[in-house]
Backbone as numpy.savetxt, mean C-alpha at the origin, in Angstrom:
# Nx Ny Nz CAx CAy CAz Cx Cy Cz
-17.95 -2.96 5.09 -18.00 -3.67 5.97 -17.84 -5.09 6.19
-16.60 -5.35 6.12 -17.92 -6.99 5.80 -16.88 -7.02 8.00
-17.93 -7.65 8.17 -18.22 -8.14 9.55 -17.93 -9.38 10.08
-17.02 -10.46 9.31 -16.77 -11.38 9.23 -16.04 -12.10 8.81
-14.47 -11.03 9.45 -13.27 -11.02 8.68 -12.51 -12.61 9.84
-13.05 -12.47 11.47 -12.64 -13.37 12.39 -13.26 -14.51 11.44
-14.11 -14.88 11.22 -13.95 -15.99 10.72 -14.07 -16.18 9.33
-13.67 -15.53 9.31 -12.55 -16.39 7.55 -11.72 -16.86 7.44
-11.56 -18.24 6.49 -10.40 -19.16 6.36 -9.00 -18.28 6.41
-8.44 -19.33 7.42 -6.75 -19.05 7.55 -5.65 -19.78 6.65
-5.41 -18.87 5.41 -4.60 -20.03 4.29 -2.88 -19.31 5.01
-2.54 -18.59 6.16 -1.58 -18.31 6.39 -1.17 -18.03 7.62
0.27 -17.98 8.50 0.54 -17.55 9.45 1.59 -16.85 9.82
1.92 -16.51 10.21 3.17 -15.05 10.93 4.33 -16.78 10.84
4.33 -17.38 11.35 5.74 -19.13 10.84 5.71 -19.66 9.67
4.44 -19.21 9.09 5.03 -19.82 7.28 5.93 -17.98 6.56
6.23 -17.21 7.07 6.77 -17.12 6.49 8.28 -16.76 6.17
8.86 -17.31 5.25 10.43 -17.48 5.11 11.17 -17.43 5.35
12.64 -17.62 5.37 13.89 -17.13 5.65 13.65 -15.75 4.64
13.69 -14.59 5.00 14.24 -13.36 4.55 15.25 -12.61 3.61
16.31 -13.71 4.42 18.27 -12.97 4.69 18.46 -12.54 3.29
18.79 -11.78 3.39 18.49 -10.99 2.00 18.09 -9.96 1.70
16.99 -10.27 1.35 15.66 -9.26 0.55 16.14 -8.12 1.63
15.37 -7.21 0.87 15.01 -5.82 1.40 13.87 -5.30 1.00
13.60 -4.13 2.20 11.40 -4.12 1.69 11.57 -2.66 2.22
10.74 -2.15 1.12 10.01 -1.18 2.05 8.80 -1.02 2.18
8.31 -0.47 3.60 6.64 -0.22 4.37 6.69 0.69 4.79
5.41 1.59 3.76 5.45 2.93 4.13 4.54 2.31 5.42
4.25 3.72 5.72 2.74 4.38 7.01 3.39 2.92 8.05
4.48 2.47 8.41 5.03 1.12 8.79 5.63 1.37 11.24
5.53 2.44 11.48 4.94 2.58 12.76 4.39 2.34 13.32
3.34 2.70 13.04 2.20 2.11 13.68 1.04 0.35 13.35
-0.08 -0.20 13.81 -0.46 -0.18 12.48 -0.25 -1.18 11.80
-0.96 -2.06 11.38 -0.46 -3.58 10.04 0.52 -3.41 9.89
1.27 -2.10 9.97 2.44 -1.81 8.62 2.97 -2.55 9.91
3.51 -1.59 11.43 4.71 -1.82 12.42 4.53 -3.57 12.27
3.23 -3.89 12.52 3.70 -5.91 12.36 3.85 -6.45 11.19
3.74 -5.64 10.08 4.35 -6.63 8.91 6.29 -5.61 9.00
6.30 -5.39 9.27 7.81 -4.45 9.54 8.49 -5.75 11.01
8.29 -5.95 11.43 8.50 -6.63 12.81 8.36 -8.20 12.47
7.80 -8.30 11.36 7.13 -9.47 11.40 8.67 -10.42 10.25
8.91 -9.29 9.42 9.75 -9.82 8.01 11.30 -9.35 9.26
11.16 -8.40 10.04 13.11 -8.25 10.29 12.61 -9.87 11.22
11.84 -10.05 11.83 12.38 -11.61 12.65 12.70 -12.77 11.20
12.55 -12.49 10.01 13.37 -13.37 9.61 14.09 -12.93 8.89
14.49 -12.38 8.91 15.63 -11.66 8.82 15.91 -10.55 7.09
14.80 -10.04 7.12 15.55 -8.92 5.99 15.74 -7.97 6.08
16.28 -7.25 5.45 16.16 -5.64 5.89 14.95 -5.08 6.06
15.11 -4.26 6.30 13.03 -3.99 6.56 13.41 -1.37 6.97
13.06 -0.89 5.62 12.92 0.38 5.43 11.83 0.93 5.89
11.23 1.31 6.73 10.59 1.63 7.58 9.91 3.42 7.00
9.23 3.18 6.02 8.68 5.05 5.05 7.49 5.52 6.39
8.18 6.43 6.51 7.38 6.81 7.64 7.19 8.92 7.61
6.71 9.30 8.07 6.63 11.05 8.35 7.92 11.92 9.65
6.88 10.75 10.23 7.30 11.08 12.12 8.83 10.42 12.07
9.30 11.00 12.58 10.94 10.76 13.00 10.94 10.23 13.79
11.11 11.10 15.37 11.15 10.73 16.64 10.53 8.91 16.58
8.70 9.55 16.28 8.09 8.01 16.97 8.52 6.80 15.38
9.33 7.26 15.02 9.40 6.22 13.97 10.29 5.80 14.58
11.89 6.50 15.08 13.01 5.84 14.82 13.32 4.41 16.52
11.61 5.71 17.81 11.54 4.84 18.57 11.43 3.08 18.12
10.41 2.98 17.06 9.81 1.58 16.63 10.98 1.05 15.65
12.12 1.61 15.50 12.90 1.80 14.76 14.28 0.58 15.84
13.73 0.48 16.77 15.05 0.20 18.34 14.43 -0.82 18.68
12.65 -0.72 19.08 11.79 -2.31 19.09 12.45 -2.66 18.53
12.26 -2.43 17.35 12.07 -3.45 16.71 13.61 -4.91 16.17
14.73 -3.78 16.43 16.25 -4.31 16.90 16.54 -5.00 17.62
15.69 -4.51 18.63 15.41 -5.43 19.82 14.87 -5.93 20.30
13.95 -6.09 19.74 12.69 -7.90 19.60 13.16 -8.84 18.68
14.38 -8.17 17.72 14.44 -9.45 16.92 16.04 -9.16 16.45
16.98 -8.72 17.40 17.82 -9.11 16.57 18.71 -8.85 16.19
17.57 -8.04 14.94 17.69 -7.66 13.57 17.94 -6.04 13.22
19.60 -5.97 12.97 20.59 -4.17 13.00 19.87 -3.81 11.82
19.46 -4.98 10.95 19.03 -4.44 9.84 17.57 -3.72 9.23
17.55 -2.46 10.23 16.20 -2.05 10.08 16.53 -0.36 10.21
15.80 0.26 9.41 16.67 1.45 9.29 15.03 2.70 8.87
14.93 4.09 8.90 14.65 4.93 9.21 14.86 6.22 7.85
13.52 5.97 6.79 14.17 6.42 5.75 12.99 7.53 6.18
12.67 8.87 6.22 11.68 10.19 5.84 10.30 10.55 4.82
9.48 9.79 4.95 8.34 9.82 3.25 7.36 10.71 4.43
6.58 11.77 3.36 5.77 12.49 3.33 4.86 12.00 2.72
4.13 12.02 2.22 3.10 11.06 0.69 2.00 12.39 0.92
2.20 13.57 1.68 1.35 15.23 1.02 2.16 15.75 0.66
3.56 15.18 0.08 4.74 16.38 -0.53 5.17 15.18 -1.31
5.06 15.57 -2.92 5.35 14.76 -3.80 7.31 14.81 -3.79
7.64 15.98 -3.48 9.27 16.51 -3.49 9.72 15.43 -2.60
8.39 14.88 -1.64 8.94 14.04 -0.19 9.92 12.23 -0.59
8.03 12.79 -1.46 8.51 11.07 -2.77 10.11 10.55 -3.42
10.37 11.79 -4.01 11.62 11.73 -4.97 12.53 12.06 -4.18
12.66 12.37 -2.49 13.19 13.01 -2.01 14.34 11.29 -1.18
12.87 10.78 -0.66 13.02 8.81 -0.63 13.52 8.19 -1.18
13.14 8.24 -2.62 13.46 7.33 -3.63 14.86 7.69 -3.58
15.55 8.48 -3.62 16.74 9.33 -3.81 17.75 8.12 -2.93
17.09 8.88 -1.63 18.04 7.51 -0.97 17.78 6.77 -0.25
16.68 6.41 -0.34 17.06 4.17 -0.88 17.91 4.82 -1.33
17.86 4.79 -2.50 18.63 3.81 -3.65 20.23 4.39 -3.48
20.74 5.30 -2.79 21.16 6.03 -2.55 22.60 4.75 -1.27
21.61 4.46 -0.86 21.62 3.20 0.37 21.71 2.06 -0.33
21.52 1.14 -1.41 21.22 -0.24 -1.29 20.77 -0.24 -2.92
21.20 -1.45 -3.73 21.36 -1.61 -4.89 20.02 -2.59 -5.68
19.13 -2.76 -4.15 18.48 -4.24 -4.24 17.15 -3.69 -4.08
16.02 -4.03 -4.32 14.80 -3.45 -3.65 13.95 -5.57 -3.95
13.48 -5.46 -3.06 12.23 -7.44 -3.92 11.70 -7.22 -2.81
10.71 -6.18 -2.11 9.79 -6.07 -1.22 9.21 -5.25 -1.13
8.28 -4.21 -1.61 7.37 -2.83 -1.73 6.06 -2.38 -1.17
6.02 -2.78 -0.55 4.50 -2.62 0.91 3.55 -1.06 1.13
3.32 -0.43 -0.48 1.99 0.55 -0.32 1.63 0.15 0.82
1.83 0.68 2.40 0.41 0.35 2.84 0.63 1.55 4.04
0.57 2.49 3.60 0.08 3.86 4.56 -1.48 4.86 3.70
-2.35 4.42 4.96 -3.24 5.64 4.40 -3.87 6.47 5.36
-5.16 7.62 5.09 -5.91 8.36 5.72 -7.20 7.68 5.09
-7.96 7.73 6.02 -9.79 7.61 6.27 -10.39 8.32 6.28
-11.24 8.37 5.33 -11.98 9.81 6.18 -12.34 10.40 6.57
-10.84 11.35 6.12 -10.67 12.59 7.45 -11.82 14.06 6.18
-12.12 14.69 7.54 -12.25 16.06 6.33 -11.51 15.99 5.15
-12.24 17.37 4.17 -11.84 17.11 2.91 -10.70 18.77 3.44
-9.41 17.58 2.68 -7.43 19.07 3.04 -7.19 18.26 1.35
-5.96 19.59 1.55 -5.36 19.58 0.42 -3.56 18.78 0.59
-3.32 18.72 0.23 -1.44 18.00 -0.01 -0.73 18.98 -0.05
-0.02 19.17 -0.09 1.19 20.43 -0.82 1.61 20.81 -2.08
0.72 19.68 -2.97 0.91 19.84 -4.55 -0.63 20.10 -5.15
-1.96 20.50 -3.53 -2.87 20.79 -4.25 -4.28 19.69 -4.52
-3.50 18.85 -3.93 -4.50 17.22 -4.23 -4.62 17.18 -3.46
-6.53 16.04 -3.37 -7.32 15.82 -2.46 -6.13 14.85 -1.70
-6.72 15.21 -0.50 -5.55 14.17 1.07 -5.76 12.94 0.54
-6.64 12.26 0.92 -7.00 10.66 0.65 -6.84 9.94 -1.23
-6.31 10.84 -2.13 -6.87 10.73 -3.30 -5.41 10.95 -3.77
-4.51 11.66 -2.77 -3.01 11.89 -2.98 -2.13 10.82 -2.27
-3.16 10.89 -1.25 -1.67 9.86 0.35 -2.00 8.46 0.03
-3.35 7.65 -0.05 -3.40 6.39 -0.38 -3.15 5.67 -2.35
-2.97 6.86 -2.97 -2.57 6.32 -4.28 -1.69 7.45 -5.03
-2.10 8.28 -4.83 -0.88 9.13 -6.16 0.33 9.20 -5.35
0.56 9.05 -4.77 2.02 9.52 -3.98 3.11 8.00 -3.91
1.38 6.94 -3.92 2.31 5.38 -3.95 3.00 4.55 -5.59
1.31 5.68 -5.79 1.99 5.08 -7.51 3.62 5.72 -7.92
3.12 7.06 -7.45 4.97 7.84 -7.61 6.07 7.01 -7.59
5.97 6.94 -5.73 6.86 6.24 -5.41 7.49 4.59 -6.44
5.98 3.77 -6.35 6.61 2.71 -7.10 7.15 3.13 -8.84
6.70 4.30 -9.12 7.20 4.52 -10.50 8.67 4.69 -10.27
9.47 5.28 -8.98 10.58 5.89 -9.28 11.12 4.79 -9.12
10.75 3.34 -8.03 11.83 2.27 -7.28 11.14 1.20 -8.62
10.27 1.33 -9.48 10.00 0.31 -10.37 11.85 -0.52 -10.94
12.33 0.84 -11.69 13.29 -0.53 -12.17 14.50 -1.20 -11.22
14.34 -0.87 -9.45 15.31 -1.62 -9.14 14.50 -2.45 -8.59
13.36 -3.19 -8.72 12.07 -3.82 -8.93 12.63 -5.13 -9.38
12.70 -4.41 -10.49 12.82 -5.27 -11.76 13.93 -5.89 -12.48
14.96 -5.27 -11.17 16.62 -5.54 -11.12 17.07 -6.65 -10.30
15.82 -6.47 -9.34 15.98 -6.81 -8.00 15.50 -8.34 -8.50
14.17 -8.83 -8.88 13.53 -9.84 -9.52 14.33 -11.11 -9.54
12.86 -11.90 -8.66 12.31 -12.34 -8.13 11.70 -10.65 -7.19
11.00 -10.05 -7.79 10.33 -8.81 -6.44 7.74 -9.09 -6.42
8.48 -8.13 -5.46 6.79 -8.07 -4.90 6.67 -6.78 -5.10
5.06 -6.39 -5.26 4.54 -4.82 -4.96 3.90 -5.36 -4.68
2.53 -4.95 -3.20 1.66 -4.72 -2.66 0.97 -4.17 -2.25
-0.34 -3.71 -3.28 -0.51 -2.90 -2.89 -2.26 -2.30 -1.42
-1.75 -1.65 -1.02 -2.97 -2.26 -0.24 -4.14 -1.11 0.24
-5.63 -2.34 -0.35 -6.65 -1.21 -0.59 -7.72 -1.96 0.59
-8.92 -2.05 0.37 -9.98 -1.99 1.27 -11.61 -2.35 0.29
-11.41 -3.14 1.02 -12.85 -3.58 0.99 -14.04 -2.18 1.26
-13.41 -0.93 1.21 -14.51 0.05 0.56 -14.65 0.44 -0.08
-13.76 -0.20 -0.94 -13.93 -0.51 -2.29 -14.72 0.07 -2.92
-16.03 -1.33 -2.40 -17.06 -1.29 -3.12 -18.73 -0.19 -2.58
-18.18 0.76 -1.48 -19.39 1.62 -1.10 -19.57 1.84 -3.01
-21.21 2.22 -3.32 -21.25 2.69 -4.03 -21.56 3.74 -4.29
-20.85 3.87 -6.00 -20.55 5.37 -6.24 -19.94 4.63 -7.92
-20.46 5.69 -8.91 -20.78 5.37 -10.58 -19.62 5.38 -11.46
-19.22 6.59 -10.63 -17.53 7.17 -11.55 -16.89 7.57 -11.14
-14.89 7.52 -11.22 -13.73 8.10 -10.42 -14.17 9.69 -10.39
-14.71 10.40 -11.02 -15.05 12.08 -12.02 -13.28 11.94 -11.09
-12.08 11.67 -12.17 -11.42 12.09 -11.29 -10.69 13.41 -11.74
-11.89 14.53 -12.64 -11.40 16.06 -12.91 -11.83 16.38 -11.40
-12.58 16.28 -11.23 -13.26 16.95 -9.86 -13.12 16.63 -8.69
-11.92 15.67 -8.90 -11.21 14.85 -7.37 -11.08 16.01 -5.91
-10.58 16.81 -6.65 -10.11 17.91 -5.28 -11.49 18.81 -5.37
-11.72 18.82 -5.98 -12.82 19.86 -5.73 -13.79 19.42 -4.78
-13.69 21.00 -3.07 -13.80 20.96 -2.02 -15.82 20.58 -2.68
-16.69 21.39 -3.06 -17.67 21.02 -3.63 -18.33 19.46 -3.86
-17.10 18.74 -4.18 -18.09 17.68 -4.80 -17.41 16.45 -3.28
-17.08 17.72 -2.68 -15.74 16.08 -1.48 -17.07 15.72 -1.01
-17.18 14.12 0.06 -17.52 13.66 0.26 -16.54 11.93 1.49
-16.41 12.62 2.02 -15.62 11.40 2.15 -14.98 10.51 2.91
-16.29 10.18 2.58 -16.93 8.37 2.49 -17.02 7.71 1.23
-16.95 8.23 0.58 -16.81 7.80 -1.81 -15.61 8.72 -2.03
-14.70 9.78 -1.53 -13.51 9.95 -1.90 -12.80 8.75 -0.94
-13.07 8.09 0.22 -12.02 7.16 0.60 -12.43 5.94 -0.45
-13.36 5.48 -0.53 -13.32 4.30 -1.32 -13.35 4.13 -2.78
-13.02 5.56 -3.32 -12.44 5.75 -4.44 -11.57 5.69 -5.29
-10.37 6.27 -3.48 -8.63 6.47 -3.04 -8.47 4.83 -3.16
-8.68 3.95 -2.92 -9.44 2.55 -2.23 -9.73 1.56 -3.51
-10.56 2.18 -4.11 -10.30 1.32 -5.64 -9.35 2.10 -7.30
-8.61 2.98 -6.42 -7.04 3.58 -7.61 -6.80 2.30 -7.43
-6.35 1.93 -5.86 -5.65 0.93 -5.19 -5.04 -0.44 -6.31
-6.68 -1.02 -6.62 -6.88 -2.32 -7.22 -6.29 -1.63 -8.42
-7.05 -0.84 -9.28 -7.20 -0.38 -10.63 -6.01 0.14 -10.69
-4.88 1.11 -10.40 -3.69 0.52 -10.36 -2.41 -1.32 -10.18
-3.23 -1.48 -10.03 -1.86 -2.73 -9.36 -2.55 -3.63 -10.56
-4.21 -3.70 -10.84 -3.85 -4.37 -12.19 -3.72 -3.86 -13.69
-3.08 -2.20 -13.75 -2.49 -1.89 -14.76 -1.11 -2.07 -14.57
-0.74 -1.77 -13.80 1.25 -1.98 -13.56 1.57 -3.46 -13.60
0.31 -4.50 -13.32 0.47 -5.61 -13.72 0.74 -6.05 -14.63
-0.26 -5.65 -15.93 -0.86 -5.70 -16.69 0.63 -5.30 -17.89
0.96 -4.14 -17.84 2.22 -3.30 -18.32 3.36 -4.10 -17.78
4.25 -5.61 -16.86 4.97 -5.85 -16.22 4.84 -6.97 -17.41
3.51 -7.01 -17.85 3.82 -8.71 -18.38 3.61 -8.52 -19.95
2.75 -6.78 -20.40 2.99 -7.41 -21.36 5.08 -6.63 -22.57
5.57 -6.13 -21.01 6.99 -5.93 -21.69 7.76 -7.82 -21.48
7.36 -8.26 -20.81 7.91 -9.89 -20.68 8.63 -9.87 -19.74
7.74 -9.02 -18.48 8.67 -9.17 -17.07 7.53 -9.78 -16.18
8.37 -11.13 -16.28 7.41 -12.11 -15.77 7.50 -11.71 -13.84
8.81 -12.22 -13.43 8.56 -12.20 -12.56 8.22 -10.36 -11.24
7.80 -9.85 -11.60 8.26 -8.96 -10.38 5.43 -9.28 -10.50
5.61 -9.02 -9.14 4.13 -9.55 -9.14 4.50 -8.72 -8.14
2.50 -7.88 -8.77 1.98 -6.54 -8.18 1.18 -7.97 -7.81
0.47 -6.87 -6.03 -0.95 -7.87 -5.40 -1.88 -6.57 -4.75
-3.08 -6.12 -5.08 -3.86 -6.00 -3.96 -3.97 -6.21 -3.01
-4.69 -5.33 -1.49 -5.05 -6.86 -0.31 -6.68 -6.01 0.36
-6.86 -6.79 1.06 -8.36 -5.33 1.74 -7.59 -5.66 3.28
-6.83 -5.71 4.23 -6.17 -5.64 5.58 -7.58 -7.40 6.11
-8.53 -6.17 5.84 -9.54 -6.37 7.34 -9.76 -5.44 7.53
-11.11 -4.84 8.54 -11.84 -4.03 9.49 -10.89 -5.30 10.57
-9.39 -3.66 11.01 -8.60 -3.59 11.60 -8.82 -2.90 13.26
-8.42 -2.75 14.11 -8.66 -1.89 15.23 -6.76 -1.19 15.16
-7.64 -0.47 14.25 -6.14 0.81 14.48 -6.59 2.21 14.65
-5.62 3.36 14.66 -5.54 4.92 14.49 -6.12 4.71 12.91
-6.87 4.10 12.28 -7.32 4.72 10.91 -8.58 4.99 10.95
-9.33 4.66 12.26 -10.30 5.29 11.92 -10.45 6.34 13.24
-9.74 7.62 13.91 -9.46 7.97 14.08 -10.18 9.56 13.64
-11.04 9.38 12.93 -11.53 10.69 12.01 -12.98 10.55 11.52
-14.16 8.48 12.48 -15.05 8.47 12.48 -15.87 8.52 13.74
-17.06 8.36 13.37 -17.98 8.94 14.77 -17.23 7.88 15.82
-17.83 9.07 17.24 -17.37 8.04 18.69 -18.57 6.94 19.23
-19.68 6.96 18.15 -21.10 5.79 17.85 -20.36 5.28 17.38
-20.15 5.35 16.20 -19.67 4.58 15.33 -18.62 3.90 15.69
-17.81 4.57 15.72 -16.51 3.97 16.55 -17.02 2.90 18.12
-17.63 3.09 19.01 -17.90 1.86 20.07 -18.17 0.47 19.06
-20.03 0.88 17.84 -20.27 -0.63 17.44 -18.94 -0.93 16.19
-17.94 -0.81 15.52 -17.12 -0.92 15.17 -16.29 -1.89 15.92
-15.72 -0.98 16.38 -14.20 -1.97 17.52 -15.29 -3.35 17.95
-16.88 -3.39 18.15 -16.95 -4.80 18.85 -16.41 -5.36 17.31
-16.38 -5.68 16.17 -15.77 -7.03 15.27 -14.73 -6.49 14.81
-13.49 -5.61 14.66 -12.17 -5.49 14.15 -11.38 -5.99 14.92
-10.97 -7.17 13.61 -9.37 -7.67 13.78 -8.32 -6.69 14.50
-7.23 -7.56 15.08 -5.96 -7.31 15.75 -4.56 -6.94 14.68
-4.73 -6.23 14.59 -3.43 -5.28 13.66 -2.58 -6.60 13.02
-2.40 -7.82 14.15 -1.84 -8.76 13.97 -2.65 -9.69 12.27
-3.70 -10.48 12.95 -4.24 -10.63 12.19 -4.79 -10.04 10.37
-4.74 -8.74 10.56 -5.20 -7.89 9.77 -3.39 -7.57 9.01
-2.30 -8.53 9.05 -0.61 -8.20 8.20 -0.97 -9.30 7.10
-1.62 -10.16 7.83 -1.20 -11.59 7.30 -1.89 -11.66 5.77
-2.89 -10.75 5.02 -2.23 -11.23 3.77 -1.86 -10.14 3.69
-1.50 -8.95 3.41 -0.47 -8.72 3.31 1.20 -9.51 3.45
1.13 -9.59 3.86 2.41 -10.30 4.62 2.89 -12.01 3.76
1.21 -12.25 4.09 1.27 -13.78 1.96 1.84 -12.85 0.80
0.92 -12.45 0.30 1.09 -12.12 -0.44 3.20 -10.44 -0.96
3.59 -10.75 0.23 4.56 -9.95 0.33 6.05 -11.26 0.09
5.12 -12.83 1.35 6.83 -13.27 1.06 6.04 -14.81 1.52
5.18 -15.30 0.79 4.76 -16.71 0.79 5.23 -17.35 -0.41
5.74 -18.65 -0.94 6.24 -19.01 -1.67 5.46 -18.93 -3.65
3.59 -19.20 -2.46 2.87 -19.00 -3.16 3.21 -18.53 -4.51
3.00 -17.34 -3.87 2.83 -16.06 -4.79 3.79 -16.35 -6.24
5.19 -16.85 -6.16 5.57 -17.17 -7.34 5.14 -18.29 -7.62
4.85 -19.45 -7.35 4.71 -20.66 -7.53 3.19 -20.77 -8.13
2.41 -20.59 -8.22 0.55 -20.47 -8.95 0.82 -19.81 -10.00
1.55 -18.69 -10.65 1.42 -17.44 -9.39 0.56 -16.50 -9.02
0.89 -15.85 -9.19 -0.33 -14.37 -8.09 -0.39 -13.03 -8.74
-0.17 -12.97 -10.11 -0.43 -11.49 -10.36 -1.23 -10.24 -10.91
-1.36 -10.28 -10.28 -2.22 -8.40 -10.42 -3.61 -8.80 -9.81
-3.39 -9.66 -8.50 -5.13 -10.31 -8.30 -5.59 -9.55 -7.03
-6.35 -9.60 -6.48 -7.45 -8.53 -5.20 -6.94 -9.43 -4.48
-7.15 -9.87 -2.91 -6.58 -10.87 -1.80 -7.61 -9.69 -0.55
-7.93 -11.58 0.43 -9.35 -11.31 1.49 -8.71 -11.74 2.51
-9.01 -11.22 3.74 -8.14 -12.11 5.07 -8.85 -13.50 4.46
-8.53 -14.51 5.37 -7.27 -14.32 5.68 -6.00 -14.85 4.15
-5.51 -14.37 3.23 -4.73 -15.09 2.07 -5.64 -16.08 1.26
-6.58 -15.00 0.91 -7.72 -15.23 0.03 -8.26 -15.08 -0.69
-8.11 -15.39 -1.70 -8.53 -14.87 -3.48 -10.03 -14.43 -3.46
-10.01 -12.56 -3.86 -11.88 -12.65 -4.25 -11.04 -12.18 -5.41
-12.56 -10.99 -6.08 -13.03 -10.37 -6.94 -13.44 -8.78 -6.44
-13.11 -7.84 -7.04 -13.35 -6.69 -6.53 -14.01 -6.53 -7.61
-14.55 -5.18 -6.76 -16.63 -5.28 -7.42 -16.01 -3.90 -7.67
-17.05 -3.21 -8.60 -18.11 -2.07 -8.25 -16.43 -1.08 -9.51
-16.12 -0.21 -10.15 -15.29 0.50 -10.98 -14.24 -0.22 -10.88
-13.82 -0.36 -9.56 -12.88 -1.80 -9.63 -12.30 -2.88 -10.49
-13.54 -3.02 -11.43 -13.78 -4.15 -11.86 -13.51 -3.46 -13.68
-14.02 -2.29 -13.65 -14.06 -2.35 -14.85 -12.98 -2.35 -15.41
-13.04 -2.25 -16.85 -11.99 -3.25 -17.78 -11.49 -0.75 -18.71
-12.23 -0.17 -18.46 -11.51 0.21 -19.11 -10.79 1.41 -17.90
-11.29 1.47 -16.70 -10.58 2.35 -16.06 -9.32 2.07 -15.33
-8.59 0.78 -15.08 -7.05 1.06 -15.18 -6.02 1.79 -15.89
-7.10 2.20 -18.09 -5.87 2.53 -18.08 -6.34 3.59 -17.75
-7.67 4.23 -17.69 -7.96 5.40 -17.94 -7.38 6.30 -16.51
-6.82 5.88 -14.85 -6.67 6.38 -13.67 -5.20 6.19 -14.41
-4.91 5.00 -14.95 -3.19 5.09 -15.20 -2.51 6.81 -15.92
-3.73 6.66 -16.48 -3.07 7.80 -17.93 -3.59 9.39 -17.22
-4.53 9.32 -16.41 -4.43 10.51 -15.48 -3.57 10.83 -14.43
-3.12 10.14 -13.72 -2.09 9.85 -12.59 -0.80 10.09 -13.22
-0.45 10.29 -15.27 0.88 10.44 -15.58 0.73 11.68 -15.39
-0.38 12.12 -15.95 -0.56 13.68 -16.34 -0.79 14.34 -15.46
-1.23 14.29 -14.01 -1.10 14.68 -12.51 0.45 15.20 -12.49
0.86 13.87 -12.87 2.41 13.84 -11.89 2.97 14.90 -12.96
2.88 15.02 -13.59 3.42 15.70 -14.79 3.54 17.47 -14.45
2.00 17.30 -14.54 2.16 19.15 -13.85 2.41 18.97 -12.67
2.36 18.73 -11.40 2.84 18.17 -10.37 4.76 18.39 -10.09
4.96 18.18 -10.91 6.40 17.25 -11.01 7.32 18.00 -11.59
8.30 18.47 -11.36 8.89 19.72 -12.38 9.71 18.37 -12.54
10.08 18.13 -13.71 11.61 17.71 -14.74 10.45 16.27 -14.55
9.68 15.51 -14.39 8.98 14.98 -14.47 8.51 13.60 -15.66
9.60 12.79 -16.21 9.16 12.03 -17.39 8.95 10.97 -18.32
7.59 10.59 -17.08 6.86 9.76 -17.31 7.34 8.35 -16.65
6.12 7.14 -16.27 6.34 6.05 -15.47 7.77 5.40 -16.84
8.26 4.65 -15.78 9.44 3.66 -17.13 8.88 2.50 -16.83
7.56 2.67 -17.89 6.56 0.76 -18.61 5.61 1.43 -18.85
């Protein structure tokens, strides 16, 4: 972790978010932390915002809170359990039954450094939540994102991708004997960047020039992501963490700023506060994006009955 996020150059602020009336946004993991801030700020600017979360009771309270605070009644909850690929499909089906457009998909939800566990589909928890489910969700929604363009996809990664490891070793990613909660977290966050690079490349090759896919590191943020780290580490880390409001800035920049279309910004990695950066290690490898894409596609074909493959 970089402990200098607080002092980073600020290239974006909430008051620079443009009018979002007519825009439809999905934010995963948006009932707490930076996802909640993103939902609130986009709702303030008139967007229709879908909170894609697992906990219905908790999320409905946040929906009511955002409506009351903003006066925007176009704030919705659709249940999404990222540890169950069938739930991802159910979410996409429900969304598409309600909406014919999607302009912003923010793949924000994540888990960090948790004890070993498997998703309902038998995939290691961090890899399943942080990468596989979001990949699947994006593929299910890609046709409507293309149809609604200009549109944006933001994959929330982490500076944690810089932890030292030599290879993803995807074939053993769900093997408990090979599990290291720190390295597996780094690998899952590396996957967010590799996925961003490959999807952006494929869109360009298809001739789709107005779907903007980018990744970001929010910063070291005071959220409940740190619940699986030690109390001693928490004590010291909390001295340097930034607020969820500051943590939301970089992904809100990628989701809403006119810069993204004007420059244009595609297949890039941004850090606080809306600063371009270069991924490191495996995330910067030449062959990594395609290898991850092919592995994930084969995994989904194995785990999801009837999955026909990505629409790109």
